[in-house]
mmCIF file of C-alpha atoms in Angstrom:
data_model
loop_
_atom_site.group_PDB
_atom_site.id
_atom_site.type_symbol
_atom_site.label_atom_id
_atom_site.label_comp_id
_atom_site.label_asym_id
_atom_site.label_seq_id
_atom_site.Cartn_x
_atom_site.Cartn_y
_atom_site.Cartn_z
ATOM 1 C CA MET A 1254 80.164 1.090 118.177
ATOM 2 C CA LEU A 1255 79.071 -2.293 119.582
ATOM 3 C CA ASP A 1256 82.324 -3.855 118.434
ATOM 4 C CA LEU A 1257 84.219 -1.131 120.251
ATOM 5 C CA LEU A 1258 82.289 -1.715 123.493
ATOM 6 C CA THR A 1259 82.971 -5.452 123.409
ATOM 7 C CA ASP A 1260 86.647 -5.139 122.459
ATOM 8 C CA PRO A 1261 88.946 -5.742 125.483
ATOM 9 C CA ASN A 1262 91.780 -3.897 123.732
ATOM 10 C CA ALA A 1263 89.586 -0.800 123.403
ATOM 11 C CA TRP A 1264 88.744 -0.888 127.118
ATOM 12 C CA ALA A 1265 92.396 -1.367 128.013
ATOM 13 C CA ALA A 1266 93.329 1.605 125.816
ATOM 14 C CA LEU A 1267 90.554 3.717 127.382
ATOM 15 C CA VAL A 1268 91.656 2.930 130.957
ATOM 16 C CA THR A 1269 95.344 3.508 130.187
ATOM 17 C CA LEU A 1270 94.750 6.738 128.291
ATOM 18 C CA SER A 1271 92.293 8.038 130.936
ATOM 19 C CA ALA A 1272 94.853 7.424 133.674
ATOM 20 C CA LEU A 1273 97.516 9.238 131.657
ATOM 21 C CA GLU A 1274 95.203 12.168 130.898
ATOM 22 C CA ILE A 1275 94.313 12.460 134.598
ATOM 23 C CA VAL A 1276 97.983 12.563 135.556
ATOM 24 C CA LEU A 1277 98.707 15.162 132.874
ATOM 25 C CA GLY A 1278 95.729 17.165 134.162
ATOM 26 C CA ILE A 1279 97.360 17.584 137.585
ATOM 27 C CA ASP A 1280 99.383 20.483 136.192
ATOM 28 C CA ASN A 1281 96.217 22.210 135.019
ATOM 29 C CA VAL A 1282 94.432 21.704 138.350
ATOM 30 C CA VAL A 1283 97.381 23.190 140.264
ATOM 31 C CA PHE A 1284 97.532 26.221 137.948
ATOM 32 C CA ILE A 1285 93.779 26.886 138.109
ATOM 33 C CA SER A 1286 93.838 26.547 141.916
ATOM 34 C CA ILE A 1287 96.587 29.160 142.104
ATOM 35 C CA VAL A 1288 95.105 31.745 139.743
ATOM 36 C CA VAL A 1289 91.583 31.607 141.216
ATOM 37 C CA SER A 1290 92.874 31.939 144.796
ATOM 38 C CA ARG A 1291 93.145 35.748 144.438
ATOM 39 C CA LEU A 1292 89.522 36.152 143.391
ATOM 40 C CA PRO A 1293 86.721 36.904 145.887
ATOM 41 C CA PRO A 1294 85.052 33.677 147.139
ATOM 42 C CA ALA A 1295 81.882 34.414 145.145
ATOM 43 C CA TYR A 1296 83.851 34.252 141.863
ATOM 44 C CA VAL A 1297 86.144 31.292 142.580
ATOM 45 C CA THR A 1298 83.716 28.501 141.675
ATOM 46 C CA ARG A 1299 82.582 30.200 138.453
ATOM 47 C CA ALA A 1300 86.185 30.831 137.342
ATOM 48 C CA ARG A 1301 87.120 27.219 138.075
ATOM 49 C CA GLN A 1302 84.085 25.910 136.154
ATOM 50 C CA ILE A 1303 84.857 28.125 133.162
ATOM 51 C CA GLY A 1304 88.491 27.047 133.211
ATOM 52 C CA LEU A 1305 87.715 23.324 133.250
ATOM 53 C CA GLY A 1306 84.933 23.782 130.683
ATOM 54 C CA LEU A 1307 87.417 25.451 128.363
ATOM 55 C CA ALA A 1308 89.908 22.632 128.977
ATOM 56 C CA LEU A 1309 87.294 20.110 127.843
ATOM 57 C CA ILE A 1310 86.300 22.152 124.771
ATOM 58 C CA PHE A 1311 89.900 22.721 123.674
ATOM 59 C CA ARG A 1312 90.804 19.056 124.014
ATOM 60 C CA ILE A 1313 87.816 17.835 121.993
ATOM 61 C CA LEU A 1314 88.304 20.486 119.285
ATOM 62 C CA LEU A 1315 91.962 19.542 119.003
ATOM 63 C CA LEU A 1316 91.014 15.870 118.658
ATOM 64 C CA PHE A 1317 88.896 16.773 115.624
ATOM 65 C CA ALA A 1318 91.797 18.806 114.226
ATOM 66 C CA LEU A 1319 94.294 15.942 114.239
ATOM 67 C CA THR A 1320 95.702 16.801 110.806
ATOM 68 C CA TRP A 1321 96.410 20.380 111.897
ATOM 69 C CA LEU A 1322 97.732 19.212 115.265
ATOM 70 C CA ILE A 1323 100.123 16.696 113.697
ATOM 71 C CA GLY A 1324 101.294 19.471 111.369
ATOM 72 C CA LEU A 1325 102.438 21.441 114.422
ATOM 73 C CA THR A 1326 105.220 18.909 114.911
ATOM 74 C CA GLU A 1327 106.686 19.563 111.458
ATOM 75 C CA PRO A 1328 109.970 21.551 111.469
ATOM 76 C CA LEU A 1329 109.390 25.275 111.088
ATOM 77 C CA PHE A 1330 112.961 26.625 111.139
ATOM 78 C CA THR A 1331 116.423 25.548 112.200
ATOM 79 C CA VAL A 1332 118.839 27.264 114.585
ATOM 80 C CA LEU A 1333 122.379 25.920 114.973
ATOM 81 C CA GLY A 1334 121.331 22.583 113.554
ATOM 82 C CA ARG A 1335 118.322 22.295 115.879
ATOM 83 C CA ALA A 1336 114.909 22.219 114.170
ATOM 84 C CA PHE A 1337 111.998 23.923 115.914
ATOM 85 C CA SER A 1338 108.315 23.265 115.254
ATOM 86 C CA TRP A 1339 105.199 25.150 116.342
ATOM 87 C CA HIS A 1340 104.728 22.512 119.021
ATOM 88 C CA ASP A 1341 108.208 23.211 120.393
ATOM 89 C CA LEU A 1342 107.620 26.959 120.387
ATOM 90 C CA ILE A 1343 104.276 26.578 122.185
ATOM 91 C CA LEU A 1344 105.905 24.460 124.887
ATOM 92 C CA ILE A 1345 108.775 26.938 125.328
ATOM 93 C CA VAL A 1346 106.486 29.984 125.510
ATOM 94 C CA GLY A 1347 104.084 28.140 127.810
ATOM 95 C CA GLY A 1348 106.890 27.044 130.100
ATOM 96 C CA LEU A 1349 108.286 30.575 130.316
ATOM 97 C CA PHE A 1350 104.764 31.873 131.043
ATOM 98 C CA LEU A 1351 104.377 29.403 133.921
ATOM 99 C CA ILE A 1352 107.788 30.321 135.359
ATOM 100 C CA ALA A 1353 107.033 34.059 135.118
ATOM 101 C CA LYS A 1354 103.532 33.653 136.585
ATOM 102 C CA ALA A 1355 104.711 31.497 139.501
ATOM 103 C CA THR A 1356 107.617 33.844 140.241
ATOM 104 C CA HIS A 1357 105.281 36.858 140.221
ATOM 105 C CA GLU A 1358 102.859 35.101 142.575
ATOM 106 C CA MET A 1359 105.715 34.151 144.924
ATOM 107 C CA HIS A 1360 106.846 37.768 145.008
ATOM 108 C CA ALA A 1361 103.274 38.903 145.718
ATOM 109 C CA GLU A 1362 102.942 36.391 148.567
ATOM 110 C CA ILE A 1363 106.247 37.394 150.162
ATOM 111 C CA GLU A 1364 105.755 41.142 149.757
ATOM 112 C CA SER A 1365 101.992 40.978 150.515
ATOM 113 C CA VAL A 1366 101.191 43.003 147.431
ATOM 114 C CA ASP A 1367 97.689 44.428 147.316
ATOM 115 C CA ASP A 1368 96.341 43.953 143.816
ATOM 116 C CA GLU A 1369 93.727 46.667 144.157
ATOM 117 C CA GLY A 1370 94.791 50.039 142.819
ATOM 118 C CA GLU A 1371 94.167 53.141 144.910
ATOM 119 C CA GLY A 1372 92.036 54.845 142.289
ATOM 120 C CA ALA A 1373 90.041 51.808 141.193
ATOM 121 C CA THR A 1374 86.612 50.903 142.484
ATOM 122 C CA PRO A 1375 86.257 47.445 144.080
ATOM 123 C CA GLY A 1376 83.777 46.298 141.419
ATOM 124 C CA ALA A 1377 86.060 47.320 138.576
ATOM 125 C CA VAL A 1378 88.999 45.567 140.211
ATOM 126 C CA VAL A 1379 87.008 42.360 140.696
ATOM 127 C CA HIS A 1380 85.784 42.262 137.083
ATOM 128 C CA ALA A 1381 89.227 43.114 135.716
ATOM 129 C CA GLY A 1382 90.779 40.435 137.918
ATOM 130 C CA PHE A 1383 88.174 37.868 136.847
ATOM 131 C CA ALA A 1384 88.767 38.621 133.157
ATOM 132 C CA LEU A 1385 92.551 38.372 133.636
ATOM 133 C CA VAL A 1386 92.195 35.027 135.423
ATOM 134 C CA ILE A 1387 90.035 33.634 132.599
ATOM 135 C CA LEU A 1388 92.559 34.814 129.973
ATOM 136 C CA GLN A 1389 95.392 33.142 131.873
ATOM 137 C CA ILE A 1390 93.385 29.920 132.190
ATOM 138 C CA ILE A 1391 92.622 29.986 128.442
ATOM 139 C CA ALA A 1392 96.317 30.443 127.608
ATOM 140 C CA ILE A 1393 97.523 27.622 129.833
ATOM 141 C CA ASP A 1394 94.592 25.368 128.828
ATOM 142 C CA LEU A 1395 95.684 25.635 125.194
ATOM 143 C CA ILE A 1396 99.244 24.678 126.092
ATOM 144 C CA PHE A 1397 98.281 21.744 128.304
ATOM 145 C CA SER A 1398 95.607 20.621 125.821
ATOM 146 C CA ILE A 1399 98.050 20.444 122.918
ATOM 147 C CA ASP A 1400 100.585 18.535 125.006
ATOM 148 C CA SER A 1401 97.871 16.188 126.305
ATOM 149 C CA ILE A 1402 96.331 15.446 122.904
ATOM 150 C CA VAL A 1403 99.712 14.865 121.243
ATOM 151 C CA THR A 1404 100.250 12.193 123.902
ATOM 152 C CA ALA A 1405 96.786 10.742 123.290
ATOM 153 C CA ILE A 1406 97.419 10.480 119.531
ATOM 154 C CA GLY A 1407 100.485 8.367 120.204
ATOM 155 C CA MET A 1408 98.574 5.958 122.459
ATOM 156 C CA ALA A 1409 95.202 5.409 120.788
ATOM 157 C CA GLN A 1410 94.077 5.125 117.172
ATOM 158 C CA ASP A 1411 90.304 5.515 117.607
ATOM 159 C CA ILE A 1412 89.093 9.074 118.164
ATOM 160 C CA ARG A 1413 86.104 7.788 120.184
ATOM 161 C CA ILE A 1414 88.506 6.275 122.732
ATOM 162 C CA MET A 1415 90.401 9.569 122.869
ATOM 163 C CA ILE A 1416 87.218 11.591 123.463
ATOM 164 C CA GLY A 1417 86.079 9.132 126.156
ATOM 165 C CA ALA A 1418 89.426 9.401 127.934
ATOM 166 C CA VAL A 1419 89.334 13.206 127.766
ATOM 167 C CA LEU A 1420 85.779 13.293 129.188
ATOM 168 C CA ILE A 1421 86.762 11.017 132.076
ATOM 169 C CA ALA A 1422 89.921 13.017 132.813
ATOM 170 C CA VAL A 1423 88.131 16.382 132.818
ATOM 171 C CA ALA A 1424 85.375 14.956 135.052
ATOM 172 C CA VAL A 1425 88.016 13.810 137.561
ATOM 173 C CA MET A 1426 89.727 17.206 137.307
ATOM 174 C CA TYR A 1427 86.398 18.940 137.985
ATOM 175 C CA VAL A 1428 85.768 16.855 141.104
ATOM 176 C CA ALA A 1429 89.325 17.289 142.385
ATOM 177 C CA SER A 1430 89.766 20.978 141.582
ATOM 178 C CA GLY A 1431 87.311 22.206 144.235
ATOM 179 C CA PRO A 1432 88.960 20.504 147.233
ATOM 180 C CA VAL A 1433 92.426 21.360 145.894
ATOM 181 C CA ALA A 1434 91.567 25.055 145.473
ATOM 182 C CA THR A 1435 89.937 25.208 148.924
ATOM 183 C CA PHE A 1436 92.898 23.490 150.561
ATOM 184 C CA VAL A 1437 95.445 25.750 148.846
ATOM 185 C CA ALA A 1438 93.490 28.879 149.825
ATOM 186 C CA ALA A 1439 93.263 27.747 153.458
ATOM 187 C CA HIS A 1440 96.943 26.874 153.823
ATOM 188 C CA PRO A 1441 99.382 29.576 152.618
ATOM 189 C CA THR A 1442 102.383 27.235 152.833
ATOM 190 C CA THR A 1443 100.786 24.816 150.378
ATOM 191 C CA LYS A 1444 100.210 27.712 147.973
ATOM 192 C CA MET A 1445 103.927 28.504 148.011
ATOM 193 C CA LEU A 1446 104.651 24.810 147.464
ATOM 194 C CA SER A 1447 102.216 24.755 144.521
ATOM 195 C CA LEU A 1448 103.939 27.793 143.015
ATOM 196 C CA ALA A 1449 107.265 25.976 143.291
ATOM 197 C CA PHE A 1450 105.657 23.050 141.429
ATOM 198 C CA LEU A 1451 104.534 25.427 138.672
ATOM 199 C CA VAL A 1452 108.118 26.627 138.269
ATOM 200 C CA LEU A 1453 109.225 22.995 138.020
ATOM 201 C CA ILE A 1454 106.527 22.218 135.447
ATOM 202 C CA GLY A 1455 107.476 25.340 133.474
ATOM 203 C CA VAL A 1456 111.111 24.253 133.373
ATOM 204 C CA ALA A 1457 110.005 20.795 132.155
ATOM 205 C CA LEU A 1458 107.903 22.372 129.361
ATOM 206 C CA VAL A 1459 110.809 24.558 128.227
ATOM 207 C CA ALA A 1460 113.106 21.512 128.263
ATOM 208 C CA ASP A 1461 110.570 19.561 126.172
ATOM 209 C CA GLY A 1462 110.523 22.431 123.691
ATOM 210 C CA PHE A 1463 114.258 21.976 123.255
ATOM 211 C CA GLU A 1464 113.800 18.170 123.023
ATOM 212 C CA VAL A 1465 115.419 17.585 126.402
ATOM 213 C CA HIS A 1466 112.801 15.332 127.939
ATOM 214 C CA ILE A 1467 112.517 15.234 131.729
ATOM 215 C CA PRO A 1468 110.520 12.132 132.746
ATOM 216 C CA ARG A 1469 107.269 13.335 134.295
ATOM 217 C CA GLY A 1470 107.435 10.490 136.784
ATOM 218 C CA TYR A 1471 110.314 12.233 138.558
ATOM 219 C CA ILE A 1472 108.377 15.497 138.746
ATOM 220 C CA TYR A 1473 105.167 13.895 140.012
ATOM 221 C CA PHE A 1474 107.089 11.836 142.571
ATOM 222 C CA ALA A 1475 108.738 15.018 143.862
ATOM 223 C CA MET A 1476 105.324 16.699 144.029
ATOM 224 C CA ALA A 1477 103.787 13.742 145.870
ATOM 225 C CA PHE A 1478 106.704 13.523 148.324
ATOM 226 C CA ALA A 1479 106.670 17.265 149.073
ATOM 227 C CA GLY A 1480 102.881 17.161 149.381
ATOM 228 C CA ALA A 1481 103.086 14.303 151.901
ATOM 229 C CA VAL A 1482 105.668 16.197 153.979
ATOM 230 C CA GLU A 1483 103.454 19.293 153.918
ATOM 231 C CA ALA A 1484 100.452 17.182 154.990
ATOM 232 C CA PHE A 1485 102.414 15.905 158.012
ATOM 233 C CA ASN A 1486 103.383 19.504 158.864
ATOM 234 C CA ILE A 1487 99.731 20.596 158.732
ATOM 235 C CA ILE A 1488 98.632 17.672 160.933
ATOM 236 C CA ALA A 1489 101.390 18.464 163.448
ATOM 237 C CA LEU A 1490 100.415 22.159 163.449
ATOM 238 C CA ARG A 1491 96.764 21.325 164.086
ATOM 239 C CA LYS A 1492 97.697 19.064 167.004
ATOM 240 C CA ARG A 1493 99.908 21.777 168.515
ATOM 241 C CA ARG A 1494 97.073 24.307 168.227
ATOM 242 C CA LYS A 1495 94.632 21.848 169.800
ATOM 243 C CA ARG A 1496 96.977 21.202 172.733
ATOM 244 C CA ARG A 1497 97.510 24.954 173.151
ATOM 245 C CA ARG A 1498 93.739 25.572 173.253
ATOM 246 C CA MET A 1499 93.289 22.798 175.815
ATOM 247 C CA LEU A 1500 96.117 24.217 177.940
ATOM 248 C CA ASP A 1501 94.631 27.719 177.728
ATOM 249 C CA ALA A 1502 91.217 26.361 178.747
ATOM 250 C CA ARG A 1503 92.716 24.558 181.749
ATOM 251 C CA THR A 1504 94.596 27.686 182.746
ATOM 252 C CA LYS A 1505 91.398 29.727 182.626
ATOM 253 C CA GLU A 1506 89.566 27.098 184.673
ATOM 254 C CA SER A 1507 92.348 27.097 187.297
ATOM 255 C CA SER A 1508 92.307 30.886 187.455
ATOM 256 C CA ALA A 1509 88.522 30.930 187.818
ATOM 257 C CA ALA A 1510 88.651 28.285 190.547
ATOM 258 C CA GLY A 1511 91.347 30.239 192.407
ATOM 259 C CA ALA A 1512 89.346 33.450 192.209
ATOM 260 C CA GLY A 1513 86.234 31.662 193.446
ATOM 261 C CA GLY A 1514 88.111 30.210 196.425
ATOM 262 C CA GLU A 1515 89.262 33.616 197.497
#
C-alpha cells in the first residue's frame, strides 16, 4: 500500500481515472435530477441519496466481479455477420430506455399530464411514485456502472486505484446532484433541455451497442454549449423581470404622488 501511495504513476492514474469517471457520471446526475423532479420536495433528497448510494455500491461490486464483467464482452450470438455480447445488449436496451423515458417526460411536460390517478389516495400515489423512481434509478445505475467500469478496466490495472477513483467520482456526483436537481426543478426550460440531452445520450448508448462509437467529447461539448446559452437566457430573463418590477414600483409611486397632490 505504501508503494502505491508513493508511486507517481499510481497518482497520475488515479487523477486521470477520477476525472473520466466524473465526466461519465454527468449522464447519471442528469437522469437522477429528471426522475426525482416529479416527487414531492420531502422525498427528493432521499431518492437522490438512494440513487447515488446504489451507484457507488454497483460500481464497487462490479469492480470485484471483473472476471464476470469481462465475460460480458464475449460474443453471445451473431446477426448478419455482426456479433453481439451481453455488454452490447445492455447498452442497446439502456439507450432505448433512456430515449423512451425522456420522450415520455417531454410529452408529460408539454401536455401537463397529472400523474395522480383520480381514484388513488395522495399517500399511495407518492409511495408508488417513489418506488418507481428508485426502480428507474437502479436500472440506469446498472447500465452506467457497467459502462463506467469497463472504461476503468481499460485504464488502470490496480483495483485499489479503480475503487479510489469511483469513490471520488461518486462523492463529486453527490455534491453536484443537489444543486443540479434544484436548478432543473426551478427552471422548466432547463428540464426540457436536460430531457433532450437524455435522448442524445440514449442514442449514443444504442450506437455503442452496435459498435458505432460516437465520441463523448462531442456530446459533452454540445451539452456545455447549450447549457451556457440557457444560462445566458436565464440571466437575461431575471434582468428583464427586475427592470419590470422597478418600473412597476415607480409607476405606483407616481400614481400615489399624483393622488396625494389632488
